mmCIF file with all atom_site columns, C-alpha atoms in Angstrom:
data_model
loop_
_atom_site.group_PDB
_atom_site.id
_atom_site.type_symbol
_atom_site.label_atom_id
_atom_site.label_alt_id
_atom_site.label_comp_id
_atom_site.label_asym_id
_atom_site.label_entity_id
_atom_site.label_seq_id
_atom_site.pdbx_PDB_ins_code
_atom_site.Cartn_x
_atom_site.Cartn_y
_atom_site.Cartn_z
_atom_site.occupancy
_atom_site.B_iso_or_equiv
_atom_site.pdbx_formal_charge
_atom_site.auth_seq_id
_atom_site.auth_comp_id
_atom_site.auth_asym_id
_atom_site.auth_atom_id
_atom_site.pdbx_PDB_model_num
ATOM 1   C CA . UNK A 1 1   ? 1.516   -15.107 -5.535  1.00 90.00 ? 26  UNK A CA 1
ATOM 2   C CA . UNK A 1 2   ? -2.054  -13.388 -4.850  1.00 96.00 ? 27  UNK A CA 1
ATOM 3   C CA . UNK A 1 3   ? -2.856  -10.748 -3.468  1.00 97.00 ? 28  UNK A CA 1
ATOM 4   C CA . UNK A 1 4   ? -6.124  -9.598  -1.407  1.00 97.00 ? 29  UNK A CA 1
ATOM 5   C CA . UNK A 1 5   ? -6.773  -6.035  -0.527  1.00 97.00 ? 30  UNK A CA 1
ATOM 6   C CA . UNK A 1 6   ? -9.621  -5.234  2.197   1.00 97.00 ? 31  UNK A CA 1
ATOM 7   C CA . UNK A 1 7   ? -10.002 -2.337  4.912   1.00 97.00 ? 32  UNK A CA 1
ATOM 8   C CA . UNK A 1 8   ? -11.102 0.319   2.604   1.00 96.00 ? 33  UNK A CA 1
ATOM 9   C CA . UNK A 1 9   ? -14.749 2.435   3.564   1.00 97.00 ? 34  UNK A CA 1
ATOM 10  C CA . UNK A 1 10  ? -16.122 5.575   4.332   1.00 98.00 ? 35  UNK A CA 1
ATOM 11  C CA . UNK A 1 11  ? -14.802 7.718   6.927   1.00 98.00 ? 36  UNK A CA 1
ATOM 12  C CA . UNK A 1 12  ? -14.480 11.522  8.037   1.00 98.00 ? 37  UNK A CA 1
ATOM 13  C CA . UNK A 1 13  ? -11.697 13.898  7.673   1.00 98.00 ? 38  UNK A CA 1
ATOM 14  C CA . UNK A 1 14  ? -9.409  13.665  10.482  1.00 98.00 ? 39  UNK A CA 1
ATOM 15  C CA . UNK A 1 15  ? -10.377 9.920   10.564  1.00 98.00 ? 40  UNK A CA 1
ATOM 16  C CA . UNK A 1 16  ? -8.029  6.411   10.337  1.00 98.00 ? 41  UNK A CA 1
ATOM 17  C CA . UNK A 1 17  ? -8.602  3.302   8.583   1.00 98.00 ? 42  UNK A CA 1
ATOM 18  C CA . UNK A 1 18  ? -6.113  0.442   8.349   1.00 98.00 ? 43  UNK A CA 1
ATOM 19  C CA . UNK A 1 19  ? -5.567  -1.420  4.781   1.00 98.00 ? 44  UNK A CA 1
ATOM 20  C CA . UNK A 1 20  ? -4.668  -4.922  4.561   1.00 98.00 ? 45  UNK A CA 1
ATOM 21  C CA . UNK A 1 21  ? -3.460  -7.117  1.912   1.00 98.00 ? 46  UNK A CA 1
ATOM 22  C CA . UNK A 1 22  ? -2.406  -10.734 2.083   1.00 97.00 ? 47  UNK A CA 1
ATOM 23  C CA . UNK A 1 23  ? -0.585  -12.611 0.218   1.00 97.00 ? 48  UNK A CA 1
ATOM 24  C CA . UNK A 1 24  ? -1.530  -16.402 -1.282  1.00 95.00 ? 49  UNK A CA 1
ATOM 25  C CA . UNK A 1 25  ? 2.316   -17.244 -1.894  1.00 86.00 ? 50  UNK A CA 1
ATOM 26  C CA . UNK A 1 26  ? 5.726   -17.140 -0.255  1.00 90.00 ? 51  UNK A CA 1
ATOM 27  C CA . UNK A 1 27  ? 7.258   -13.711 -0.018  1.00 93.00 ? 52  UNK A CA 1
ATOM 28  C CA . UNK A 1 28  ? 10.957  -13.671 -0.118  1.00 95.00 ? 53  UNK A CA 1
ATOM 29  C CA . UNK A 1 29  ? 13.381  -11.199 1.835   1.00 95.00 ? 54  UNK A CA 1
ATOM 30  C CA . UNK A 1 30  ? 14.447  -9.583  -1.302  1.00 95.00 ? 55  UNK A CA 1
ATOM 31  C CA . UNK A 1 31  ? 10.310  -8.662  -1.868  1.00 97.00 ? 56  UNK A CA 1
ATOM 32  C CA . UNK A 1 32  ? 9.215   -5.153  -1.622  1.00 98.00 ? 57  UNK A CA 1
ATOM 33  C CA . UNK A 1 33  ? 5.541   -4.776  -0.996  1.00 98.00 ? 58  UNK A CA 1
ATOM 34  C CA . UNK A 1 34  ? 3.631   -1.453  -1.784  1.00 98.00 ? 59  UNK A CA 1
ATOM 35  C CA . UNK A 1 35  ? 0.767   0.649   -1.785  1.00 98.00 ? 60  UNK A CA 1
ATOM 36  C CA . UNK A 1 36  ? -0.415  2.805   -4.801  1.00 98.00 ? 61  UNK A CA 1
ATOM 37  C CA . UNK A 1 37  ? -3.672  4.936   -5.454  1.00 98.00 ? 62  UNK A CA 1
ATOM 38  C CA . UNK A 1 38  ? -5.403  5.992   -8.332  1.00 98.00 ? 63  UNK A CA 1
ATOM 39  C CA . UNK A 1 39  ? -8.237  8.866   -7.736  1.00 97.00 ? 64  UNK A CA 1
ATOM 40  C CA . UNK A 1 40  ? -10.483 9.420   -10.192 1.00 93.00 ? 65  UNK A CA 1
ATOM 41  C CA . UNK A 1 41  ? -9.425  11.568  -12.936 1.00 95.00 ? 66  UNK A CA 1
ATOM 42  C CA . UNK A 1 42  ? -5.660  11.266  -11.942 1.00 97.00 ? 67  UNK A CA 1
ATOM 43  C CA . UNK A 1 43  ? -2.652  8.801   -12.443 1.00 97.00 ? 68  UNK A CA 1
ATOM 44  C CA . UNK A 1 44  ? -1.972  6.165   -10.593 1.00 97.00 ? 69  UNK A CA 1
ATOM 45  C CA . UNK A 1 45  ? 0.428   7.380   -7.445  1.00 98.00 ? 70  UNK A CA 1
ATOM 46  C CA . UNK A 1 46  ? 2.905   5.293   -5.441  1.00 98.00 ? 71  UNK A CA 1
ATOM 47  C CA . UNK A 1 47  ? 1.828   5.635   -1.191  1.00 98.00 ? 72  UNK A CA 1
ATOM 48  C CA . UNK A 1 48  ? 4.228   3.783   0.062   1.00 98.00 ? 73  UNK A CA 1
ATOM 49  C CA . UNK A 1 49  ? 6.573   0.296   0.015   1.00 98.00 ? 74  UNK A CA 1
ATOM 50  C CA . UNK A 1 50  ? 8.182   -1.904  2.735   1.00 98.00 ? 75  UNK A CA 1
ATOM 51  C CA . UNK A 1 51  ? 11.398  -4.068  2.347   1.00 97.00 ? 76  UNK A CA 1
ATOM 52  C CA . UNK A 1 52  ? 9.551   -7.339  3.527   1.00 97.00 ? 77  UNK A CA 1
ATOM 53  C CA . UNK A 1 53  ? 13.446  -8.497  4.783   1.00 96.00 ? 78  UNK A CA 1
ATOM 54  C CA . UNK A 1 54  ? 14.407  -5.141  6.527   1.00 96.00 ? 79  UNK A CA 1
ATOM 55  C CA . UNK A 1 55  ? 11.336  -4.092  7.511   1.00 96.00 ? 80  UNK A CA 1
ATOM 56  C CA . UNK A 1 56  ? 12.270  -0.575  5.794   1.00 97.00 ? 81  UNK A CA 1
ATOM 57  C CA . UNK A 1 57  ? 9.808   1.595   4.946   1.00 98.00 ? 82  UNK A CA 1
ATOM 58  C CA . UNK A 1 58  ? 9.644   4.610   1.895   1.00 98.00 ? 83  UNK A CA 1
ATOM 59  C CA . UNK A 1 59  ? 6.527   7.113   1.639   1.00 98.00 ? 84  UNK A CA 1
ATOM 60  C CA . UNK A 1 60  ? 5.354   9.698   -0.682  1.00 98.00 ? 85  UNK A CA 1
ATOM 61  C CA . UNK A 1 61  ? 5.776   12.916  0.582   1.00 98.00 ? 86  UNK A CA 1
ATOM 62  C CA . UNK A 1 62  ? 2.157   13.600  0.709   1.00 98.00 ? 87  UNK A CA 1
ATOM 63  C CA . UNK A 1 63  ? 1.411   11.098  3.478   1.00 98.00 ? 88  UNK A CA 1
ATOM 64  C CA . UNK A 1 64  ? 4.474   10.739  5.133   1.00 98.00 ? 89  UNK A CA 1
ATOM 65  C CA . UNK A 1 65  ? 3.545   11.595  8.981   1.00 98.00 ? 90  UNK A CA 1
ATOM 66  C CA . UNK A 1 66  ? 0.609   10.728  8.049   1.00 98.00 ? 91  UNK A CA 1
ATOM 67  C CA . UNK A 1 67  ? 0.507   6.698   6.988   1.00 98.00 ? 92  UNK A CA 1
ATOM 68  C CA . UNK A 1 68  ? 2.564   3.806   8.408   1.00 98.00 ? 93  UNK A CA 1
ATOM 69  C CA . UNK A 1 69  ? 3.162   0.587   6.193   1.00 98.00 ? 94  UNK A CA 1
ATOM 70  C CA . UNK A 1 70  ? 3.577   -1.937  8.181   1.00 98.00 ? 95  UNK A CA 1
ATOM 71  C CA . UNK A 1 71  ? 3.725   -6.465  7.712   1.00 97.00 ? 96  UNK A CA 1
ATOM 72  C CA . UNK A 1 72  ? 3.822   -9.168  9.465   1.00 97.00 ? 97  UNK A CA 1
ATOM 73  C CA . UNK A 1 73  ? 6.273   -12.342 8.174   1.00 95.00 ? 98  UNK A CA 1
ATOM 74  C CA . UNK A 1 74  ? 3.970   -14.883 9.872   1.00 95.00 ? 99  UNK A CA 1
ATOM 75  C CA . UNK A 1 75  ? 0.613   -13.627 8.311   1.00 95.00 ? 100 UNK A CA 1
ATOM 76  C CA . UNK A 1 76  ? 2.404   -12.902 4.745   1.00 96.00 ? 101 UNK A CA 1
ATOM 77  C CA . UNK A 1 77  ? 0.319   -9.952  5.407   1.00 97.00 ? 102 UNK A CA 1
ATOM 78  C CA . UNK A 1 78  ? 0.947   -6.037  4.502   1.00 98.00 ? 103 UNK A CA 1
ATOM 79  C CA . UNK A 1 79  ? -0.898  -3.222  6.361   1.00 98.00 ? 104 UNK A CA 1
ATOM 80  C CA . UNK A 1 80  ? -1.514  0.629   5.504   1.00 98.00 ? 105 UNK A CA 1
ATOM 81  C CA . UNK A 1 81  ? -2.821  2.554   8.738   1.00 98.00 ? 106 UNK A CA 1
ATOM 82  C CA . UNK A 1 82  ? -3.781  5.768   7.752   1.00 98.00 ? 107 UNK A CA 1
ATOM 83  C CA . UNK A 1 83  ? -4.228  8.686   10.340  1.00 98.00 ? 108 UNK A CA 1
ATOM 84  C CA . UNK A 1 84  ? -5.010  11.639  10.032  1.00 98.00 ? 109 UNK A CA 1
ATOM 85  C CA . UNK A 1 85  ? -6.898  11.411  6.136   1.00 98.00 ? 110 UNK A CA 1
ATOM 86  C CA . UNK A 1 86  ? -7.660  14.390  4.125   1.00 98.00 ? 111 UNK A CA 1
ATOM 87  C CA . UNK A 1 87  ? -10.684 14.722  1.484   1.00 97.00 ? 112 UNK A CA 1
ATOM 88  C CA . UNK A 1 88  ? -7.678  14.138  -1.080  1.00 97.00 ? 113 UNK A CA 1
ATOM 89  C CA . UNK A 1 89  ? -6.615  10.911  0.125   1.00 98.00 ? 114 UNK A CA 1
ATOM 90  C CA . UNK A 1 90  ? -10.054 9.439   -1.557  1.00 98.00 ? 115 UNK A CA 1
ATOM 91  C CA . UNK A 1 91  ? -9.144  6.970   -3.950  1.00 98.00 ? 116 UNK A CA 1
ATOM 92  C CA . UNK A 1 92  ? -8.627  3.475   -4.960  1.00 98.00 ? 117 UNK A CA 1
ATOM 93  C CA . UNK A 1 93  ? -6.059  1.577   -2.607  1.00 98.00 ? 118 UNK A CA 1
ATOM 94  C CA . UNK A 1 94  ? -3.981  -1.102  -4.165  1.00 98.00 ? 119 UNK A CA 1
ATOM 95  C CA . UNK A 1 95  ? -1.506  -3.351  -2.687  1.00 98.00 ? 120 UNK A CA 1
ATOM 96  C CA . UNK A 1 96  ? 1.437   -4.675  -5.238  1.00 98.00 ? 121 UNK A CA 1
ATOM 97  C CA . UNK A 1 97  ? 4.428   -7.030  -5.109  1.00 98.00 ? 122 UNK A CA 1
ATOM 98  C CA . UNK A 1 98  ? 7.586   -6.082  -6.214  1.00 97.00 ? 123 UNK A CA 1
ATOM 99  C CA . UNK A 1 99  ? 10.173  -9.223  -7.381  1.00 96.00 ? 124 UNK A CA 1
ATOM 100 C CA . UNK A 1 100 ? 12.866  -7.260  -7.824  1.00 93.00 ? 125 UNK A CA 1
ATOM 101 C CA . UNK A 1 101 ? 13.608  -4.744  -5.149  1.00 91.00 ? 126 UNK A CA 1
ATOM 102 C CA . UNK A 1 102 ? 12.653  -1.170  -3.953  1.00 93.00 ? 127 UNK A CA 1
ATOM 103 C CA . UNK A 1 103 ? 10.379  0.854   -6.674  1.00 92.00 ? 128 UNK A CA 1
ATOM 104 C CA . UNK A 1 104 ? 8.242   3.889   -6.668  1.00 94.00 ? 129 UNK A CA 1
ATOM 105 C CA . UNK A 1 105 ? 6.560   3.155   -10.270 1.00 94.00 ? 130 UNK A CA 1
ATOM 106 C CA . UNK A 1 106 ? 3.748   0.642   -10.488 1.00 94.00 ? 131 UNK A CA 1
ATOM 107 C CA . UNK A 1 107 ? 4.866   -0.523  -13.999 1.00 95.00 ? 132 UNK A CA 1
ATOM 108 C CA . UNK A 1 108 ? 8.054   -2.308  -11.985 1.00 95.00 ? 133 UNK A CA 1
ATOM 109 C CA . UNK A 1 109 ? 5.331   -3.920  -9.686  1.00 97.00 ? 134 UNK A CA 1
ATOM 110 C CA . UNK A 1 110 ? 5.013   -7.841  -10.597 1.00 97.00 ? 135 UNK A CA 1
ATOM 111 C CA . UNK A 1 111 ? 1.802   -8.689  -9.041  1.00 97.00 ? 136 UNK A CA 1
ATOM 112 C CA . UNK A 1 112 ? -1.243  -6.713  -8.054  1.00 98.00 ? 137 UNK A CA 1
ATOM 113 C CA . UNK A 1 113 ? -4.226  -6.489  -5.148  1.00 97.00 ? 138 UNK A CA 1
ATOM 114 C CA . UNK A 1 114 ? -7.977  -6.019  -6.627  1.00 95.00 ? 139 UNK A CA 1
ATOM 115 C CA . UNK A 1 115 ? -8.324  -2.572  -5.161  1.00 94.00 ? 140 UNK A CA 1
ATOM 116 C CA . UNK A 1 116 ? -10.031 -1.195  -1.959  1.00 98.00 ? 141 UNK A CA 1
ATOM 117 C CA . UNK A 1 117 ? -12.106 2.140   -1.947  1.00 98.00 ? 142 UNK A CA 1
ATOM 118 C CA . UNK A 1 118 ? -11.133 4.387   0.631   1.00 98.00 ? 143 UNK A CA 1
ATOM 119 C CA . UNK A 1 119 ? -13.088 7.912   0.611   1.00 98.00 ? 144 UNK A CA 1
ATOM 120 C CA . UNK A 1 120 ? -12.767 10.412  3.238   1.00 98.00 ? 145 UNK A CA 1
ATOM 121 C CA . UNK A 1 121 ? -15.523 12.971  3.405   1.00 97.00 ? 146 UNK A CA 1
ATOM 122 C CA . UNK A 1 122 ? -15.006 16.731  4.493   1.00 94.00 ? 147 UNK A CA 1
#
C-alpha cells in the first residue's frame, strides 16, 4: 500500500484547509489510518487516527474541536479538515497506515504519506 498526501498551503489564522491522502492498495477493516505532524524544531506529534472499519475517530487534545478525520471506503481515501487553525498548527502533515490496530506513536505506523506543508500565518 501507498500513500499520497495533498491539500496542504498557505492560509490565515482562523482559516480551514482539508488534507487528503489516498491510498494505492486495499485497506482492510482492521486498518487504522492517521495523521501526524512534525514542526520544525519539534518531534513528530500524532493529530489524529480513524478505525477505517468503525469509522471511529481519536484526536490529540490540541485539535480536538478543532479537526475532523474523516474517509471514504469507496475512494480508499482519508481526509483531515481543519477549522479553525492557529499559527502553531504550521507544520508538516503526514498521513500513515497502521496494520495492526489503533496507535498514537508513529513508530507503530506501517506505511507512510510523503508529507504536505500546511502553514497558517498570524
Amino acid at each position: 500500500v501507498q500513500l499520497q498526501a495533498s491539500g496542504g498551503g498557505l492560509v490565515q489564522a482562523g482559516g480551514s484547509l482539508r488534507l487528503s491522502c489516498a491510498a494505492s492498495g486495499r485497506v482492510f477493516s482492521s486498518h487504522v489510518m492517521g495523521w501526524f505532524r512534525q514542526a520544525p524544531g519539534k518531534e513528530r506529534e500524532f493529530v489524529a487516527a480513524i478505525r477505517w472499519g468503525t469509522g471511529g475517530t481519536y484526536y490529540a487534545d490540541s485539535v480536538k474541536g478543532r479537526f475532523t478525520i474523516s474517509r471514504d471506503k469507496a475512494e480508499n481515501t482519508v481526509y483531515l479538515l481543519m477549522n479553525s487553525l492557529k499559527p502553531e498548527d504550521t507544520a508538516v502533515y503526514y498521513c500513515a497506515l497502521n496494520f495492526h490496530g489503533l496507535a498514537f506513536s508513529g513508530v507503530e505506523y506501517d506505511r507512510w504519506g510523503q508529507g504536505t506543508q500546511v502553514t497558517v500565518s498570524s
